[in-house]
């Protein structure tokens, strides 16, 4: 029997090629992974807005598998409409699935708060428009974004082709003085980061939070299942 300890339902953009691999790598024995997909090819405001309409339907379909929790695994898709939308999204998913739900943007906020981080550096693969929206979202949540760097990529499959080394180097090139920030946030659930988290924390001496790491940590916490999630937040 798969999922004898717990079943994790995940709602992902259709072009995401990273979430299942990163989650599956660290899920503990007895926890199974079940995904539903929302149409998205380019990470733009218009496509993200359209994609959000399918989230509740995906959560309802995941309920057919008797999942124990649902995670909406898309960072910008869960912050697109500003303060309050993230919590409304979680509530809508939870109602549709009949189980606790988390959304990446709120999971990141919870992870940063758990780490007592207020001054942060942000690294993304996004365009300037989405970076501006993310910075506003984090500012509204009480975080001071000291540095922010994006790659300007819109095709989600191109984001999925980035390597952990790309994430590592982007962070190192952005955070030149780690003493100026409390933590680093690497955004995007399609950006492969898990192998880079612990080397970055070791080299910089500060916590590193990533979209997939925070989402998985938060989702499993809702059903009281612990996992070896990489990074400092996984120890909290």
mmCIF file of C-alpha atoms in Angstrom:
data_model
loop_
_atom_site.group_PDB
_atom_site.id
_atom_site.type_symbol
_atom_site.label_atom_id
_atom_site.label_comp_id
_atom_site.label_asym_id
_atom_site.label_seq_id
_atom_site.Cartn_x
_atom_site.Cartn_y
_atom_site.Cartn_z
ATOM 1 C CA UNK A 1 0.000 0.000 0.000
ATOM 2 C CA UNK A 2 1.307 3.408 -0.966
ATOM 3 C CA UNK A 3 0.550 6.370 1.270
ATOM 4 C CA UNK A 4 -0.058 4.329 4.406
ATOM 5 C CA UNK A 5 1.433 7.153 6.451
ATOM 6 C CA UNK A 6 -0.036 10.021 4.467
ATOM 7 C CA UNK A 7 -1.018 11.165 0.991
ATOM 8 C CA UNK A 8 0.203 14.534 -0.264
ATOM 9 C CA UNK A 9 -1.867 16.167 -2.991
ATOM 10 C CA UNK A 10 -0.124 18.836 -5.056
ATOM 11 C CA UNK A 11 -1.580 21.279 -7.585
ATOM 12 C CA UNK A 12 1.084 22.348 -10.101
ATOM 13 C CA UNK A 13 1.290 24.299 -13.359
ATOM 14 C CA UNK A 14 1.150 21.938 -16.338
ATOM 15 C CA UNK A 15 4.643 22.944 -17.490
ATOM 16 C CA UNK A 16 6.273 22.386 -14.094
ATOM 17 C CA UNK A 17 8.955 19.685 -14.334
ATOM 18 C CA UNK A 18 10.547 20.124 -10.902
ATOM 19 C CA UNK A 19 8.029 19.760 -8.072
ATOM 20 C CA UNK A 20 7.459 16.010 -8.300
ATOM 21 C CA UNK A 21 11.205 15.332 -8.513
ATOM 22 C CA UNK A 22 12.181 17.535 -5.574
ATOM 23 C CA UNK A 23 9.295 16.479 -3.342
ATOM 24 C CA UNK A 24 9.728 12.802 -4.188
ATOM 25 C CA UNK A 25 13.414 12.968 -3.349
ATOM 26 C CA UNK A 26 12.807 13.812 0.307
ATOM 27 C CA UNK A 27 9.343 12.464 1.137
ATOM 28 C CA UNK A 28 9.599 10.042 4.057
ATOM 29 C CA UNK A 29 8.743 6.383 3.736
ATOM 30 C CA UNK A 30 5.000 5.808 3.695
ATOM 31 C CA UNK A 31 4.069 9.213 2.237
ATOM 32 C CA UNK A 32 2.841 9.195 -1.369
ATOM 33 C CA UNK A 33 2.662 12.059 -3.855
ATOM 34 C CA UNK A 34 -0.364 12.788 -6.056
ATOM 35 C CA UNK A 35 -0.505 15.707 -8.495
ATOM 36 C CA UNK A 36 -3.074 17.593 -10.540
ATOM 37 C CA UNK A 37 -2.121 20.076 -13.257
ATOM 38 C CA UNK A 38 -3.356 23.548 -14.226
ATOM 39 C CA UNK A 39 -2.630 24.809 -17.773
ATOM 40 C CA UNK A 40 0.389 27.142 -17.919
ATOM 41 C CA UNK A 41 3.222 27.485 -20.428
ATOM 42 C CA UNK A 42 4.607 30.983 -19.835
ATOM 43 C CA UNK A 43 5.126 32.646 -16.469
ATOM 44 C CA UNK A 44 3.300 35.875 -17.238
ATOM 45 C CA UNK A 45 0.623 37.799 -15.377
ATOM 46 C CA UNK A 46 -2.096 36.885 -17.882
ATOM 47 C CA UNK A 47 -1.346 33.151 -17.925
ATOM 48 C CA UNK A 48 -0.975 32.978 -14.150
ATOM 49 C CA UNK A 49 -4.304 34.734 -13.739
ATOM 50 C CA UNK A 50 -6.034 32.281 -16.074
ATOM 51 C CA UNK A 51 -4.364 29.304 -14.425
ATOM 52 C CA UNK A 52 -5.703 30.217 -10.980
ATOM 53 C CA UNK A 53 -9.255 29.550 -12.171
ATOM 54 C CA UNK A 54 -8.441 25.819 -12.376
ATOM 55 C CA UNK A 55 -6.914 25.465 -8.910
ATOM 56 C CA UNK A 56 -10.105 24.642 -7.030
ATOM 57 C CA UNK A 57 -11.151 22.050 -9.610
ATOM 58 C CA UNK A 58 -7.730 20.404 -9.262
ATOM 59 C CA UNK A 59 -8.076 20.284 -5.474
ATOM 60 C CA UNK A 60 -11.517 18.721 -5.767
ATOM 61 C CA UNK A 61 -10.159 16.026 -8.089
ATOM 62 C CA UNK A 62 -7.309 15.297 -5.678
ATOM 63 C CA UNK A 63 -9.895 14.638 -2.997
ATOM 64 C CA UNK A 64 -10.948 11.575 -5.018
ATOM 65 C CA UNK A 65 -7.601 10.031 -4.013
ATOM 66 C CA UNK A 66 -8.322 10.638 -0.310
ATOM 67 C CA UNK A 67 -5.297 12.899 0.088
ATOM 68 C CA UNK A 68 -4.512 14.173 3.585
ATOM 69 C CA UNK A 69 -3.411 17.649 2.541
ATOM 70 C CA UNK A 70 -3.215 19.757 -0.625
ATOM 71 C CA UNK A 71 -0.395 22.095 -1.633
ATOM 72 C CA UNK A 72 -0.790 24.743 -4.322
ATOM 73 C CA UNK A 73 2.764 24.694 -5.682
ATOM 74 C CA UNK A 74 3.139 27.961 -7.573
ATOM 75 C CA UNK A 75 4.736 31.008 -5.997
ATOM 76 C CA UNK A 76 3.603 33.900 -8.185
ATOM 77 C CA UNK A 77 0.243 32.245 -8.808
ATOM 78 C CA UNK A 78 -0.486 32.427 -5.077
ATOM 79 C CA UNK A 79 0.534 36.082 -4.625
ATOM 80 C CA UNK A 80 -0.659 37.533 -7.917
ATOM 81 C CA UNK A 81 -3.603 39.468 -6.508
ATOM 82 C CA UNK A 82 -1.868 40.932 -3.495
ATOM 83 C CA UNK A 83 -2.545 40.730 0.257
ATOM 84 C CA UNK A 84 -5.331 38.381 1.278
ATOM 85 C CA UNK A 85 -5.492 36.400 -1.954
ATOM 86 C CA UNK A 86 -3.069 33.794 -0.591
ATOM 87 C CA UNK A 87 -5.276 33.034 2.433
ATOM 88 C CA UNK A 88 -8.430 33.032 0.301
ATOM 89 C CA UNK A 89 -6.777 30.547 -2.041
ATOM 90 C CA UNK A 90 -5.824 28.243 0.817
ATOM 91 C CA UNK A 91 -9.371 28.379 2.186
ATOM 92 C CA UNK A 92 -10.891 27.625 -1.225
ATOM 93 C CA UNK A 93 -8.570 24.668 -1.793
ATOM 94 C CA UNK A 94 -9.226 23.284 1.677
ATOM 95 C CA UNK A 95 -12.970 23.513 1.168
ATOM 96 C CA UNK A 96 -12.777 21.813 -2.230
ATOM 97 C CA UNK A 97 -10.537 18.987 -1.034
ATOM 98 C CA UNK A 98 -11.942 18.628 2.460
ATOM 99 C CA UNK A 99 -8.428 18.628 3.970
ATOM 100 C CA UNK A 100 -5.865 21.239 5.099
ATOM 101 C CA UNK A 101 -4.294 23.214 2.257
ATOM 102 C CA UNK A 102 -1.252 25.431 1.793
ATOM 103 C CA UNK A 103 -0.210 27.836 -0.952
ATOM 104 C CA UNK A 104 3.446 28.491 -1.727
ATOM 105 C CA UNK A 105 3.453 32.235 -1.113
ATOM 106 C CA UNK A 106 2.013 31.798 2.390
ATOM 107 C CA UNK A 107 4.307 28.837 3.042
ATOM 108 C CA UNK A 108 7.299 31.053 2.263
ATOM 109 C CA UNK A 109 6.025 33.729 4.652
ATOM 110 C CA UNK A 110 5.606 31.102 7.375
ATOM 111 C CA UNK A 111 9.100 29.728 6.789
ATOM 112 C CA UNK A 112 10.734 33.160 6.906
ATOM 113 C CA UNK A 113 8.791 34.048 10.056
ATOM 114 C CA UNK A 114 9.818 30.761 11.689
ATOM 115 C CA UNK A 115 13.427 31.749 11.001
ATOM 116 C CA UNK A 116 12.835 35.241 12.470
ATOM 117 C CA UNK A 117 13.985 36.711 9.164
ATOM 118 C CA UNK A 118 12.956 40.289 8.367
ATOM 119 C CA UNK A 119 15.673 41.528 5.990
ATOM 120 C CA UNK A 120 15.898 39.238 2.986
ATOM 121 C CA UNK A 121 17.527 38.871 -0.412
ATOM 122 C CA UNK A 122 15.304 37.456 -3.166
ATOM 123 C CA UNK A 123 16.456 35.528 -6.229
ATOM 124 C CA UNK A 124 14.034 34.538 -9.000
ATOM 125 C CA UNK A 125 13.930 33.377 -12.625
ATOM 126 C CA UNK A 126 11.142 35.911 -13.352
ATOM 127 C CA UNK A 127 10.671 39.037 -15.422
ATOM 128 C CA UNK A 128 10.703 42.525 -13.883
ATOM 129 C CA UNK A 129 6.886 42.703 -13.762
ATOM 130 C CA UNK A 130 6.568 39.586 -11.623
ATOM 131 C CA UNK A 131 9.567 40.587 -9.507
ATOM 132 C CA UNK A 132 7.835 43.887 -8.718
ATOM 133 C CA UNK A 133 4.672 42.053 -7.661
ATOM 134 C CA UNK A 134 6.637 39.654 -5.493
ATOM 135 C CA UNK A 135 8.568 42.464 -3.841
ATOM 136 C CA UNK A 136 5.319 44.302 -3.085
ATOM 137 C CA UNK A 137 3.829 41.134 -1.629
ATOM 138 C CA UNK A 138 6.811 40.589 0.657
ATOM 139 C CA UNK A 139 6.901 44.267 1.659
ATOM 140 C CA UNK A 140 3.211 44.112 2.588
ATOM 141 C CA UNK A 141 3.964 41.022 4.679
ATOM 142 C CA UNK A 142 6.534 42.975 6.718
ATOM 143 C CA UNK A 143 9.763 41.817 5.070
ATOM 144 C CA UNK A 144 12.419 44.232 3.856
ATOM 145 C CA UNK A 145 13.740 43.145 0.459
ATOM 146 C CA UNK A 146 17.356 44.295 0.536
ATOM 147 C CA UNK A 147 18.392 42.737 -2.799
ATOM 148 C CA UNK A 148 16.363 41.231 -5.628
ATOM 149 C CA UNK A 149 17.605 39.640 -8.843
ATOM 150 C CA UNK A 150 15.632 37.963 -11.629
ATOM 151 C CA UNK A 151 16.657 36.135 -14.787
ATOM 152 C CA UNK A 152 13.922 37.546 -17.039
ATOM 153 C CA UNK A 153 12.625 34.135 -18.155
ATOM 154 C CA UNK A 154 9.000 33.615 -19.217
ATOM 155 C CA UNK A 155 8.928 30.090 -20.713
ATOM 156 C CA UNK A 156 8.349 27.773 -17.767
ATOM 157 C CA UNK A 157 10.143 24.861 -19.408
ATOM 158 C CA UNK A 158 13.225 27.098 -19.635
ATOM 159 C CA UNK A 159 12.968 27.731 -15.899
ATOM 160 C CA UNK A 160 12.709 23.986 -15.355
ATOM 161 C CA UNK A 161 15.936 23.535 -17.316
ATOM 162 C CA UNK A 162 17.907 25.601 -14.809
ATOM 163 C CA UNK A 163 20.233 23.579 -12.594
ATOM 164 C CA UNK A 164 20.984 23.735 -8.859
ATOM 165 C CA UNK A 165 24.315 25.265 -9.864
ATOM 166 C CA UNK A 166 22.410 28.064 -11.630
ATOM 167 C CA UNK A 167 20.542 28.713 -8.387
ATOM 168 C CA UNK A 168 23.741 28.578 -6.357
ATOM 169 C CA UNK A 169 25.593 31.000 -8.617
ATOM 170 C CA UNK A 170 22.654 33.409 -8.867
ATOM 171 C CA UNK A 171 22.434 33.610 -5.093
ATOM 172 C CA UNK A 172 26.194 34.084 -4.675
ATOM 173 C CA UNK A 173 26.219 36.818 -7.322
ATOM 174 C CA UNK A 174 23.308 38.590 -5.618
ATOM 175 C CA UNK A 175 24.237 38.251 -1.949
ATOM 176 C CA UNK A 176 27.677 39.812 -1.882
ATOM 177 C CA UNK A 177 27.553 40.643 1.828
ATOM 178 C CA UNK A 178 25.534 38.060 3.799
ATOM 179 C CA UNK A 179 25.723 40.193 6.938
ATOM 180 C CA UNK A 180 23.208 42.618 5.407
ATOM 181 C CA UNK A 181 20.340 40.083 5.349
ATOM 182 C CA UNK A 182 18.753 37.521 7.672
ATOM 183 C CA UNK A 183 17.913 34.993 4.965
ATOM 184 C CA UNK A 184 17.764 34.354 1.228
ATOM 185 C CA UNK A 185 14.585 33.416 -0.612
ATOM 186 C CA UNK A 186 14.906 31.595 -3.952
ATOM 187 C CA UNK A 187 11.529 31.867 -5.645
ATOM 188 C CA UNK A 188 9.710 29.573 -8.104
ATOM 189 C CA UNK A 189 8.559 25.979 -7.702
ATOM 190 C CA UNK A 190 10.023 25.128 -11.106
ATOM 191 C CA UNK A 191 13.525 26.311 -10.114
ATOM 192 C CA UNK A 192 15.531 23.271 -9.000
ATOM 193 C CA UNK A 193 17.151 24.236 -5.712
ATOM 194 C CA UNK A 194 17.227 21.361 -3.201
ATOM 195 C CA UNK A 195 20.869 20.311 -3.839
ATOM 196 C CA UNK A 196 21.989 23.955 -3.538
ATOM 197 C CA UNK A 197 20.312 24.850 -0.237
ATOM 198 C CA UNK A 198 22.737 23.355 2.254
ATOM 199 C CA UNK A 199 25.904 24.408 0.362
ATOM 200 C CA UNK A 200 24.541 27.961 0.206
ATOM 201 C CA UNK A 201 23.715 27.978 3.911
ATOM 202 C CA UNK A 202 27.187 26.665 4.696
ATOM 203 C CA UNK A 203 28.960 29.178 2.462
ATOM 204 C CA UNK A 204 26.847 32.230 3.355
ATOM 205 C CA UNK A 205 26.207 31.449 7.015
ATOM 206 C CA UNK A 206 22.500 32.378 6.792
ATOM 207 C CA UNK A 207 19.288 30.403 6.167
ATOM 208 C CA UNK A 208 18.063 29.790 2.631
ATOM 209 C CA UNK A 209 14.357 29.366 1.891
ATOM 210 C CA UNK A 210 13.114 28.126 -1.474
ATOM 211 C CA UNK A 211 9.605 27.786 -2.860
ATOM 212 C CA UNK A 212 9.541 23.984 -2.960
ATOM 213 C CA UNK A 213 11.285 23.586 0.373
ATOM 214 C CA UNK A 214 8.847 25.905 2.168
ATOM 215 C CA UNK A 215 5.790 24.389 0.483
ATOM 216 C CA UNK A 216 6.720 20.813 1.362
ATOM 217 C CA UNK A 217 7.717 21.729 4.925
ATOM 218 C CA UNK A 218 4.412 23.550 5.430
ATOM 219 C CA UNK A 219 2.213 20.879 3.833
ATOM 220 C CA UNK A 220 3.680 18.011 5.824
ATOM 221 C CA UNK A 221 3.449 20.063 8.981
ATOM 222 C CA UNK A 222 -0.313 20.283 8.498
ATOM 223 C CA UNK A 223 -0.591 16.508 8.865
ATOM 224 C CA UNK A 224 2.166 16.155 11.502
ATOM 225 C CA UNK A 225 4.554 14.207 9.298
ATOM 226 C CA UNK A 226 8.237 15.102 9.469
ATOM 227 C CA UNK A 227 10.597 14.873 6.522
ATOM 228 C CA UNK A 228 14.257 15.545 5.891
ATOM 229 C CA UNK A 229 13.541 18.837 4.120
ATOM 230 C CA UNK A 230 16.869 20.480 3.254
ATOM 231 C CA UNK A 231 17.978 23.619 5.026
ATOM 232 C CA UNK A 232 17.591 25.274 8.405
ATOM 233 C CA UNK A 233 13.811 25.563 8.162
ATOM 234 C CA UNK A 234 13.580 21.777 7.979
ATOM 235 C CA UNK A 235 15.052 21.620 11.481
ATOM 236 C CA UNK A 236 12.375 23.869 12.997
#
